[in-house]
C-alpha cells in the first residue's frame, strides 16, 4: 500500500491518475473520430511515462519546444518528435542533427535565415531534416505571414539542400473568454480554416504540403473538425488548469493536476496563507482579468489572490472560511506547464493514495 496523500510534506504537485487517464483517452478518441493524428505538446508534463500513455492511447508522437527536451524523450524511447520551435544557434543545430540520427524528427522554420541555417547544419551532417513551416496566426509571436511571404519562404525551403518540406503548422490558443463555448469553437474552426487555406495556396504552386498541424487545448477539436487539418497538438488537456477551465475548454471536474499545500497562517476572517507560493504555482497570471493565481479545488470561488515566493494568499469566500492553520488544501494553478516546470517530481495519486512518483525528467531544459 502506498503512502497517503497527506503523508507527504507540502508543498508538492500531484496528479489524479484516473482523471488524467480519462483526459488522455477522451482526446485520443475525439481525434480518432475526427480523423486527425494527435501529437500532444509534451512541454506540459515533461514526463516520458506520460508520453508513453499518450502514445498507447493513440498519439503518433509528441511535440516539444526545445532540443534538450526532445533529447530526454528520445532517451526514453519516444522517437517521433516535432520540435515546434525555431532552432537557429549552432550548438543547438548540432544537437538537433545528432538527435535526428536516433529519432524521427520534424523541425520548425519561419524565416529564410532560419531555413538556411538548418540546411547548412543538415548538409554538414549529411542528413535530411523534415521541415514544418510555421504560419503566423495573428497572436504576435512567430510564424510567416500567409501570401507572398509564405510562398517565398516555402519555395526557398523546398529548394534548399538537406531539407524536406512536409507541411505547415500554426498556434494561436484562445483568450476571448467572454464569447463562451460558441466563441471558442468558432475561433478554433477559424484556426483550422486559415491553415487549410494556407496549405491549399502552397500546393497550388506545386509545393508538397502533406501535414497541416493545428491546435492547442482550447482549439484542437474545433480545428480538427475542419476538413484538411491532419494533426492536432493540444498540451494541457491531460491536466487542465485554472486558465483552461476559464477558457471553457475543460470542466473543473476534469482537472487532474493540483498543488497540495498547508494553511500556515490565518491572519484575517477572509484571508488564509498557504505554503505554496510562486516557487510552487509559478507566477503565470490569469488570462481572465482579476482572477489571481489559481483557485481552491474544493471551492473554486476562493482564489489565490496574491503570491510571494513561499506564500500563497487565499482570499476566502464565505464557504471557505472554516479553514484553519494546519489544514491541507489542493490548489489548481493558473498555468499547468509553468507549474510543472518548477518541480523535480510529481506524486501520482489514486483515491488519496500515492501510487508512484514521476520525475519531471525534461524540467528546466532550456536549450
Ligand atoms: C506550438 C504550440 N503547439 C501546441 C501548444 C499546446 O497548447 P495548449 O498548451 O493550450 O494545449 C503550444 C502551447 O504553448 C504551442 O506553443
Short mmCIF file of N, CA and C in Angstrom, two decimals, residues 141-311:
data_model
loop_
_atom_site.label_atom_id
_atom_site.label_comp_id
_atom_site.label_asym_id
_atom_site.label_seq_id
_atom_site.Cartn_x
_atom_site.Cartn_y
_atom_site.Cartn_z
N UNK A 141 3.39 36.33 -32.29
CA UNK A 141 4.55 35.56 -31.88
C UNK A 141 5.33 35.19 -33.14
N UNK A 142 5.58 33.94 -33.36
CA UNK A 142 6.35 33.51 -34.52
C UNK A 142 5.43 33.18 -35.70
N UNK A 143 6.04 32.80 -36.81
CA UNK A 143 5.25 32.37 -37.97
C UNK A 143 5.42 33.33 -39.14
N UNK A 144 5.33 32.76 -40.34
CA UNK A 144 5.43 33.57 -41.55
C UNK A 144 4.02 33.96 -41.99
N UNK A 145 3.88 35.19 -42.50
CA UNK A 145 2.55 35.62 -42.94
C UNK A 145 2.12 34.85 -44.19
N UNK A 146 0.85 34.58 -44.28
CA UNK A 146 0.35 33.89 -45.48
C UNK A 146 0.49 34.84 -46.68
N UNK A 147 0.36 34.30 -47.87
CA UNK A 147 0.51 35.13 -49.07
C UNK A 147 1.95 35.07 -49.56
N UNK A 148 2.41 36.20 -50.08
CA UNK A 148 3.73 36.21 -50.73
C UNK A 148 4.84 35.72 -49.81
N UNK A 149 4.82 36.16 -48.54
CA UNK A 149 5.90 35.76 -47.62
C UNK A 149 5.95 34.24 -47.48
N UNK A 150 4.79 33.63 -47.29
CA UNK A 150 4.74 32.16 -47.13
C UNK A 150 5.17 31.47 -48.42
N UNK A 151 4.70 31.98 -49.58
CA UNK A 151 5.11 31.37 -50.86
C UNK A 151 6.63 31.36 -50.99
N UNK A 152 7.21 32.56 -50.76
CA UNK A 152 8.66 32.68 -50.99
C UNK A 152 9.45 31.80 -50.03
N UNK A 153 9.02 31.80 -48.76
CA UNK A 153 9.77 31.00 -47.79
C UNK A 153 9.61 29.50 -48.08
N UNK A 154 8.39 29.09 -48.37
CA UNK A 154 8.16 27.66 -48.63
C UNK A 154 8.97 27.21 -49.85
N UNK A 155 8.98 28.07 -50.87
CA UNK A 155 9.76 27.73 -52.07
C UNK A 155 11.25 27.61 -51.74
N UNK A 156 11.72 28.54 -50.90
CA UNK A 156 13.14 28.51 -50.51
C UNK A 156 13.46 27.23 -49.75
N UNK A 157 12.58 26.87 -48.80
CA UNK A 157 12.80 25.63 -48.03
C UNK A 157 12.84 24.44 -48.98
N UNK A 158 11.90 24.43 -49.93
CA UNK A 158 11.84 23.30 -50.86
C UNK A 158 13.10 23.21 -51.71
N UNK A 159 13.72 24.36 -52.00
CA UNK A 159 14.92 24.37 -52.86
C UNK A 159 16.20 24.08 -52.09
N UNK A 160 16.21 24.28 -50.79
CA UNK A 160 17.46 24.15 -50.03
C UNK A 160 17.86 22.68 -49.87
N UNK A 161 19.16 22.42 -50.00
CA UNK A 161 19.60 21.03 -49.80
C UNK A 161 19.49 20.64 -48.33
N UNK A 162 19.24 19.38 -48.10
CA UNK A 162 19.21 18.87 -46.72
C UNK A 162 17.87 19.07 -46.03
N UNK A 163 16.94 19.77 -46.68
CA UNK A 163 15.63 20.00 -46.06
C UNK A 163 14.52 19.38 -46.90
N UNK A 164 13.53 18.86 -46.21
CA UNK A 164 12.35 18.34 -46.92
C UNK A 164 11.12 18.99 -46.32
N UNK A 165 10.48 19.82 -47.11
CA UNK A 165 9.26 20.48 -46.63
C UNK A 165 8.13 19.46 -46.61
N UNK A 166 7.55 19.25 -45.42
CA UNK A 166 6.48 18.24 -45.36
C UNK A 166 5.12 18.82 -44.96
N UNK A 167 5.12 20.04 -44.41
CA UNK A 167 3.82 20.56 -44.01
C UNK A 167 3.90 21.93 -43.37
N UNK A 168 2.76 22.33 -42.82
CA UNK A 168 2.68 23.63 -42.13
C UNK A 168 2.03 23.43 -40.78
N UNK A 169 2.28 24.37 -39.88
CA UNK A 169 1.60 24.34 -38.59
C UNK A 169 1.37 25.77 -38.12
N UNK A 170 0.50 25.89 -37.11
CA UNK A 170 0.25 27.20 -36.53
C UNK A 170 -0.25 27.04 -35.11
N UNK A 171 -0.11 28.10 -34.35
CA UNK A 171 -0.60 28.09 -32.96
C UNK A 171 -1.20 29.45 -32.66
N UNK A 172 -2.37 29.46 -32.02
CA UNK A 172 -2.87 30.74 -31.54
C UNK A 172 -3.64 30.69 -30.24
N UNK A 173 -3.86 29.48 -29.68
CA UNK A 173 -4.54 29.42 -28.39
C UNK A 173 -5.89 30.11 -28.43
N UNK A 174 -6.37 30.53 -27.26
CA UNK A 174 -7.67 31.20 -27.19
C UNK A 174 -7.75 32.00 -25.90
N UNK A 175 -8.03 33.29 -26.01
CA UNK A 175 -8.09 34.10 -24.79
C UNK A 175 -9.34 34.96 -24.69
N UNK A 176 -10.31 34.74 -25.58
CA UNK A 176 -11.51 35.58 -25.56
C UNK A 176 -12.59 34.90 -24.73
N UNK A 177 -12.53 35.07 -23.41
CA UNK A 177 -13.41 34.31 -22.51
C UNK A 177 -14.87 34.69 -22.63
N UNK A 178 -15.11 35.97 -22.87
CA UNK A 178 -16.48 36.46 -22.82
C UNK A 178 -17.35 35.77 -23.86
N UNK A 179 -16.75 35.27 -24.93
CA UNK A 179 -17.53 34.72 -26.03
C UNK A 179 -18.11 33.32 -25.75
N UNK A 180 -17.65 32.67 -24.68
CA UNK A 180 -18.21 31.37 -24.31
C UNK A 180 -17.84 30.28 -25.29
N UNK A 181 -18.53 29.12 -25.14
CA UNK A 181 -18.16 27.93 -25.90
C UNK A 181 -18.29 28.15 -27.40
N UNK A 182 -19.34 28.88 -27.80
CA UNK A 182 -19.52 29.09 -29.25
C UNK A 182 -18.37 29.89 -29.82
N UNK A 183 -17.96 30.91 -29.06
CA UNK A 183 -16.83 31.75 -29.49
C UNK A 183 -15.58 30.91 -29.63
N UNK A 184 -15.36 30.02 -28.68
CA UNK A 184 -14.15 29.19 -28.73
C UNK A 184 -14.19 28.25 -29.94
N UNK A 185 -15.35 27.67 -30.16
CA UNK A 185 -15.45 26.75 -31.31
C UNK A 185 -15.21 27.47 -32.63
N UNK A 186 -15.81 28.66 -32.74
CA UNK A 186 -15.63 29.42 -33.99
C UNK A 186 -14.16 29.81 -34.16
N UNK A 187 -13.54 30.17 -33.05
CA UNK A 187 -12.12 30.56 -33.06
C UNK A 187 -11.25 29.38 -33.50
N UNK A 188 -11.57 28.21 -32.97
CA UNK A 188 -10.81 27.01 -33.31
C UNK A 188 -11.02 26.62 -34.77
N UNK A 189 -12.27 26.73 -35.23
CA UNK A 189 -12.53 26.39 -36.65
C UNK A 189 -11.79 27.37 -37.56
N UNK A 190 -11.80 28.66 -37.15
CA UNK A 190 -11.10 29.66 -37.98
C UNK A 190 -9.61 29.34 -38.05
N UNK A 191 -9.07 28.83 -36.96
CA UNK A 191 -7.65 28.44 -36.97
C UNK A 191 -7.42 27.33 -38.01
N UNK A 192 -8.28 26.31 -37.94
CA UNK A 192 -8.16 25.20 -38.90
C UNK A 192 -8.32 25.69 -40.33
N UNK A 193 -9.32 26.57 -40.54
CA UNK A 193 -9.58 27.06 -41.91
C UNK A 193 -8.40 27.86 -42.44
N UNK A 194 -7.80 28.68 -41.57
CA UNK A 194 -6.66 29.51 -42.01
C UNK A 194 -5.51 28.61 -42.46
N UNK A 195 -5.29 27.53 -41.71
CA UNK A 195 -4.17 26.65 -42.06
C UNK A 195 -4.47 25.84 -43.32
N UNK A 196 -5.71 25.37 -43.43
CA UNK A 196 -6.08 24.58 -44.62
C UNK A 196 -5.98 25.45 -45.87
N UNK A 197 -6.39 26.71 -45.74
CA UNK A 197 -6.32 27.60 -46.90
C UNK A 197 -4.86 27.93 -47.24
N UNK A 198 -4.01 28.11 -46.20
CA UNK A 198 -2.59 28.37 -46.48
C UNK A 198 -1.96 27.16 -47.17
N UNK A 199 -2.35 25.96 -46.73
CA UNK A 199 -1.81 24.74 -47.35
C UNK A 199 -2.24 24.64 -48.80
N UNK A 200 -3.51 24.98 -49.08
CA UNK A 200 -4.01 24.90 -50.47
C UNK A 200 -3.25 25.87 -51.36
N UNK A 201 -2.98 27.07 -50.85
CA UNK A 201 -2.24 28.06 -51.65
C UNK A 201 -0.85 27.54 -51.99
N UNK A 202 -0.21 26.90 -51.03
CA UNK A 202 1.16 26.40 -51.27
C UNK A 202 1.13 25.22 -52.24
N UNK A 203 0.12 24.39 -52.09
CA UNK A 203 0.01 23.25 -53.04
C UNK A 203 -0.22 23.76 -54.45
N UNK A 204 -0.95 24.87 -54.55
CA UNK A 204 -1.27 25.41 -55.89
C UNK A 204 -0.01 25.83 -56.63
N UNK A 205 1.07 26.14 -55.90
CA UNK A 205 2.31 26.47 -56.63
C UNK A 205 3.26 25.26 -56.65
N UNK A 206 2.69 24.10 -56.37
CA UNK A 206 3.45 22.86 -56.57
C UNK A 206 4.21 22.36 -55.36
N UNK A 207 3.94 22.93 -54.18
CA UNK A 207 4.70 22.50 -53.00
C UNK A 207 3.96 21.37 -52.28
N UNK A 208 4.71 20.40 -51.80
CA UNK A 208 4.10 19.18 -51.25
C UNK A 208 3.73 19.33 -49.78
N UNK A 209 2.59 19.91 -49.51
CA UNK A 209 2.18 20.13 -48.11
C UNK A 209 1.27 18.96 -47.70
N UNK A 210 1.84 17.99 -47.02
CA UNK A 210 1.04 16.82 -46.62
C UNK A 210 0.45 17.02 -45.22
N UNK A 211 1.21 17.64 -44.34
CA UNK A 211 0.76 17.76 -42.94
C UNK A 211 0.24 19.18 -42.67
N UNK A 212 -0.94 19.25 -42.06
CA UNK A 212 -1.50 20.54 -41.65
C UNK A 212 -1.81 20.42 -40.16
N UNK A 213 -0.95 20.99 -39.35
CA UNK A 213 -0.97 20.73 -37.91
C UNK A 213 -1.48 21.95 -37.16
N UNK A 214 -2.53 21.75 -36.36
CA UNK A 214 -3.20 22.87 -35.69
C UNK A 214 -3.37 22.55 -34.21
N UNK A 215 -3.86 23.55 -33.51
CA UNK A 215 -4.50 23.26 -32.24
C UNK A 215 -3.70 23.38 -30.98
N UNK A 216 -4.42 23.82 -29.98
CA UNK A 216 -4.00 23.89 -28.59
C UNK A 216 -5.15 23.23 -27.82
N UNK A 217 -5.07 23.20 -26.51
CA UNK A 217 -6.17 22.56 -25.77
C UNK A 217 -7.53 23.19 -26.09
N UNK A 218 -7.66 24.52 -26.10
CA UNK A 218 -8.99 25.07 -26.38
C UNK A 218 -9.43 24.98 -27.83
N UNK A 219 -8.49 24.86 -28.77
CA UNK A 219 -8.90 24.92 -30.19
C UNK A 219 -8.74 23.60 -30.94
N UNK A 220 -8.11 22.61 -30.31
CA UNK A 220 -7.75 21.40 -31.06
C UNK A 220 -8.96 20.74 -31.72
N UNK A 221 -10.03 20.54 -30.98
CA UNK A 221 -11.14 19.78 -31.58
C UNK A 221 -11.91 20.58 -32.61
N UNK A 222 -12.27 21.85 -32.34
CA UNK A 222 -12.89 22.59 -33.44
C UNK A 222 -11.99 22.71 -34.67
N UNK A 223 -10.67 22.88 -34.45
CA UNK A 223 -9.77 22.96 -35.62
C UNK A 223 -9.77 21.63 -36.36
N UNK A 224 -9.79 20.53 -35.59
CA UNK A 224 -9.75 19.20 -36.20
C UNK A 224 -11.01 18.91 -37.01
N UNK A 225 -12.09 19.62 -36.70
CA UNK A 225 -13.33 19.36 -37.44
C UNK A 225 -13.29 19.97 -38.84
N UNK A 226 -12.26 20.77 -39.11
CA UNK A 226 -12.14 21.36 -40.45
C UNK A 226 -11.45 20.36 -41.37
N UNK A 227 -12.09 20.05 -42.48
CA UNK A 227 -11.53 19.10 -43.44
C UNK A 227 -10.21 19.61 -43.99
N UNK A 228 -9.19 18.79 -43.92
CA UNK A 228 -7.88 19.20 -44.42
C UNK A 228 -6.85 19.35 -43.29
N UNK A 229 -7.35 19.54 -42.05
CA UNK A 229 -6.42 19.53 -40.92
C UNK A 229 -6.05 18.06 -40.68
N UNK A 230 -4.75 17.79 -40.54
CA UNK A 230 -4.33 16.39 -40.43
C UNK A 230 -3.83 16.00 -39.04
N UNK A 231 -3.51 17.02 -38.22
CA UNK A 231 -2.87 16.72 -36.93
C UNK A 231 -3.25 17.81 -35.93
N UNK A 232 -3.37 17.41 -34.65
CA UNK A 232 -3.58 18.41 -33.58
C UNK A 232 -2.53 18.23 -32.49
N UNK A 233 -2.24 19.35 -31.78
CA UNK A 233 -1.15 19.34 -30.80
C UNK A 233 -1.56 19.90 -29.44
N UNK A 234 -2.66 19.48 -28.86
CA UNK A 234 -3.01 20.03 -27.55
C UNK A 234 -1.98 19.58 -26.52
N UNK A 235 -1.73 20.42 -25.53
CA UNK A 235 -0.77 20.06 -24.48
C UNK A 235 -1.45 19.90 -23.12
N UNK A 236 -2.17 20.94 -22.73
CA UNK A 236 -2.65 20.97 -21.33
C UNK A 236 -3.84 20.06 -21.06
N UNK A 237 -4.44 19.51 -22.11
CA UNK A 237 -5.70 18.78 -21.97
C UNK A 237 -5.63 17.65 -20.96
N UNK A 238 -4.46 17.09 -20.72
CA UNK A 238 -4.41 15.92 -19.84
C UNK A 238 -4.46 16.30 -18.37
N UNK A 239 -4.06 17.54 -18.05
CA UNK A 239 -4.08 18.02 -16.67
C UNK A 239 -5.17 19.07 -16.43
N UNK A 240 -5.27 20.01 -17.35
CA UNK A 240 -6.14 21.15 -17.12
C UNK A 240 -5.51 22.10 -16.11
N UNK A 241 -6.06 23.29 -16.00
CA UNK A 241 -5.59 24.28 -15.03
C UNK A 241 -6.63 25.40 -15.01
N UNK A 242 -6.42 26.39 -14.14
CA UNK A 242 -7.43 27.44 -13.98
C UNK A 242 -7.70 28.15 -15.30
N UNK A 243 -6.65 28.42 -16.07
CA UNK A 243 -6.86 29.14 -17.33
C UNK A 243 -7.65 28.30 -18.35
N UNK A 244 -7.37 27.02 -18.39
CA UNK A 244 -8.08 26.16 -19.33
C UNK A 244 -9.56 26.02 -18.94
N UNK A 245 -9.82 25.99 -17.64
CA UNK A 245 -11.21 25.95 -17.17
C UNK A 245 -11.90 27.27 -17.53
N UNK A 246 -11.19 28.39 -17.33
CA UNK A 246 -11.78 29.70 -17.67
C UNK A 246 -12.05 29.82 -19.16
N UNK A 247 -11.23 29.16 -19.97
CA UNK A 247 -11.46 29.17 -21.43
C UNK A 247 -12.70 28.38 -21.81
N UNK A 248 -13.19 27.58 -20.87
CA UNK A 248 -14.33 26.71 -21.18
C UNK A 248 -13.88 25.47 -21.94
N UNK A 249 -12.56 25.22 -21.96
CA UNK A 249 -12.06 24.09 -22.73
C UNK A 249 -12.12 22.80 -21.92
N UNK A 250 -12.18 22.91 -20.59
CA UNK A 250 -12.33 21.72 -19.74
C UNK A 250 -13.22 22.09 -18.56
N UNK A 251 -13.88 21.07 -17.99
CA UNK A 251 -14.69 21.30 -16.80
C UNK A 251 -13.80 21.24 -15.57
N UNK A 252 -14.20 21.96 -14.53
CA UNK A 252 -13.41 21.93 -13.29
C UNK A 252 -13.26 20.49 -12.80
N UNK A 253 -14.27 19.67 -13.02
CA UNK A 253 -14.23 18.28 -12.54
C UNK A 253 -13.23 17.41 -13.30
N UNK A 254 -12.72 17.92 -14.42
CA UNK A 254 -11.75 17.14 -15.20
C UNK A 254 -10.31 17.52 -14.87
N UNK A 255 -10.14 18.58 -14.10
CA UNK A 255 -8.76 19.00 -13.77
C UNK A 255 -8.08 17.88 -13.00
N UNK A 256 -6.83 17.57 -13.40
CA UNK A 256 -6.15 16.40 -12.84
C UNK A 256 -4.84 16.74 -12.14
N UNK A 257 -4.46 18.00 -12.13
CA UNK A 257 -3.15 18.35 -11.54
C UNK A 257 -3.35 19.41 -10.47
N UNK A 258 -2.84 19.16 -9.29
CA UNK A 258 -3.06 20.06 -8.16
C UNK A 258 -1.76 20.31 -7.40
N UNK A 259 -1.70 21.46 -6.77
CA UNK A 259 -0.65 21.69 -5.77
C UNK A 259 -1.28 21.38 -4.41
N UNK A 260 -0.58 20.55 -3.61
CA UNK A 260 -1.05 20.28 -2.26
C UNK A 260 -0.32 21.23 -1.32
N UNK A 261 -1.04 21.89 -0.46
CA UNK A 261 -0.44 22.93 0.38
C UNK A 261 -1.05 22.88 1.77
N UNK A 262 -0.37 23.51 2.70
CA UNK A 262 -0.85 23.57 4.09
C UNK A 262 -1.13 25.03 4.47
N UNK A 263 -2.23 25.23 5.18
CA UNK A 263 -2.51 26.58 5.69
C UNK A 263 -1.53 26.85 6.83
N UNK A 264 -0.73 27.91 6.66
CA UNK A 264 0.29 28.22 7.69
C UNK A 264 -0.08 29.44 8.51
N UNK A 265 -1.06 30.20 8.06
CA UNK A 265 -1.44 31.40 8.79
C UNK A 265 -2.87 31.75 8.44
N UNK A 266 -3.53 32.35 9.43
CA UNK A 266 -4.96 32.68 9.23
C UNK A 266 -5.18 34.09 9.77
N UNK A 267 -4.53 35.09 9.11
CA UNK A 267 -4.44 36.42 9.71
C UNK A 267 -5.75 37.21 9.75
N UNK A 268 -6.71 36.86 8.92
CA UNK A 268 -7.98 37.62 8.89
C UNK A 268 -9.10 36.68 8.50
N UNK A 269 -10.32 37.12 8.84
CA UNK A 269 -11.52 36.33 8.53
C UNK A 269 -11.54 35.84 7.08
N UNK A 270 -11.16 36.75 6.17
CA UNK A 270 -11.26 36.40 4.75
C UNK A 270 -9.90 36.06 4.14
N UNK A 271 -8.89 35.78 4.99
CA UNK A 271 -7.56 35.51 4.44
C UNK A 271 -6.92 34.30 5.10
N UNK A 272 -6.44 33.40 4.26
CA UNK A 272 -5.61 32.29 4.74
C UNK A 272 -4.34 32.31 3.90
N UNK A 273 -3.23 31.92 4.53
CA UNK A 273 -1.97 31.89 3.78
C UNK A 273 -1.49 30.44 3.76
N UNK A 274 -1.16 29.96 2.55
CA UNK A 274 -0.68 28.59 2.40
C UNK A 274 0.81 28.59 2.04
N UNK A 275 1.42 27.40 2.19
CA UNK A 275 2.87 27.31 1.96
C UNK A 275 3.23 27.08 0.49
N UNK A 276 2.28 27.32 -0.40
CA UNK A 276 2.57 27.22 -1.84
C UNK A 276 2.54 28.62 -2.43
N UNK A 277 3.72 29.13 -2.75
CA UNK A 277 3.81 30.45 -3.37
C UNK A 277 4.26 30.32 -4.82
N UNK A 278 4.98 31.34 -5.28
CA UNK A 278 5.35 31.33 -6.71
C UNK A 278 6.33 30.20 -7.03
N UNK A 279 7.09 29.72 -6.03
CA UNK A 279 8.01 28.60 -6.30
C UNK A 279 7.25 27.32 -6.59
N UNK A 280 6.01 27.27 -6.18
CA UNK A 280 5.20 26.06 -6.38
C UNK A 280 4.21 26.21 -7.54
N UNK A 281 3.57 27.39 -7.61
CA UNK A 281 2.47 27.56 -8.58
C UNK A 281 2.92 28.24 -9.87
N UNK A 282 4.08 28.91 -9.82
CA UNK A 282 4.59 29.80 -10.87
C UNK A 282 3.82 31.12 -10.81
N UNK A 283 4.41 32.13 -11.42
CA UNK A 283 3.78 33.46 -11.36
C UNK A 283 2.88 33.73 -12.55
N UNK A 284 2.63 32.74 -13.37
CA UNK A 284 1.78 33.00 -14.52
C UNK A 284 0.42 33.52 -14.07
N UNK A 285 0.04 34.62 -14.69
CA UNK A 285 -1.20 35.28 -14.27
C UNK A 285 -2.42 34.61 -14.87
N UNK A 286 -3.56 35.18 -14.49
CA UNK A 286 -4.81 34.66 -15.01
C UNK A 286 -5.10 35.31 -16.34
N UNK A 287 -5.50 34.51 -17.34
CA UNK A 287 -5.85 35.10 -18.63
C UNK A 287 -7.17 35.84 -18.51
N UNK A 288 -7.97 35.45 -17.51
CA UNK A 288 -9.23 36.14 -17.27
C UNK A 288 -8.91 37.21 -16.22
N UNK A 289 -9.08 38.48 -16.55
CA UNK A 289 -8.58 39.53 -15.66
C UNK A 289 -9.12 39.42 -14.23
N UNK A 290 -8.25 39.68 -13.26
CA UNK A 290 -8.68 39.78 -11.86
C UNK A 290 -8.89 38.46 -11.15
N UNK A 291 -8.39 37.37 -11.69
CA UNK A 291 -8.67 36.07 -11.07
C UNK A 291 -7.48 35.48 -10.32
N UNK A 292 -6.47 36.26 -10.06
CA UNK A 292 -5.38 35.81 -9.21
C UNK A 292 -4.52 34.73 -9.83
N UNK A 293 -4.06 33.81 -8.98
CA UNK A 293 -3.03 32.84 -9.39
C UNK A 293 -3.47 31.39 -9.24
N UNK A 294 -4.76 31.17 -9.26
CA UNK A 294 -5.25 29.80 -9.14
C UNK A 294 -6.43 29.80 -8.18
N UNK A 295 -7.00 28.63 -7.96
CA UNK A 295 -8.16 28.56 -7.05
C UNK A 295 -8.12 27.31 -6.20
N UNK A 296 -8.90 27.36 -5.14
CA UNK A 296 -9.00 26.23 -4.22
C UNK A 296 -9.87 25.16 -4.88
N UNK A 297 -9.34 23.94 -4.99
CA UNK A 297 -10.09 22.91 -5.70
C UNK A 297 -11.44 22.64 -5.05
N UNK A 298 -11.49 22.71 -3.72
CA UNK A 298 -12.74 22.40 -3.02
C UNK A 298 -13.73 23.56 -3.06
N UNK A 299 -13.28 24.73 -3.49
CA UNK A 299 -14.15 25.90 -3.52
C UNK A 299 -13.61 26.90 -4.55
N UNK A 300 -13.91 26.67 -5.83
CA UNK A 300 -13.29 27.47 -6.90
C UNK A 300 -13.51 28.98 -6.78
N UNK A 301 -14.49 29.42 -5.97
CA UNK A 301 -14.66 30.87 -5.85
C UNK A 301 -13.57 31.47 -4.96
N UNK A 302 -12.87 30.62 -4.20
CA UNK A 302 -11.75 31.11 -3.39
C UNK A 302 -10.47 31.08 -4.24
N UNK A 303 -9.94 32.28 -4.45
CA UNK A 303 -8.80 32.43 -5.36
C UNK A 303 -7.50 32.66 -4.60
N UNK A 304 -6.40 32.28 -5.23
CA UNK A 304 -5.10 32.69 -4.71
C UNK A 304 -4.94 34.14 -5.15
N UNK A 305 -5.15 35.08 -4.20
CA UNK A 305 -5.23 36.49 -4.58
C UNK A 305 -3.87 37.09 -4.82
N UNK A 306 -2.87 36.66 -4.06
CA UNK A 306 -1.52 37.18 -4.29
C UNK A 306 -0.49 36.12 -3.92
N UNK A 307 0.71 36.33 -4.44
CA UNK A 307 1.77 35.34 -4.28
C UNK A 307 3.07 35.99 -3.81
N UNK A 308 3.72 35.35 -2.87
CA UNK A 308 5.13 35.62 -2.61
C UNK A 308 5.85 34.32 -2.96
N UNK A 309 7.18 34.30 -2.82
CA UNK A 309 7.85 33.06 -3.24
C UNK A 309 7.34 31.84 -2.49
N UNK A 310 7.22 31.97 -1.17
CA UNK A 310 6.80 30.80 -0.36
C UNK A 310 5.40 30.96 0.23
N UNK A 311 4.72 32.04 -0.10
CA UNK A 311 3.39 32.29 0.46
C UNK A 311 2.36 32.42 -0.66
#
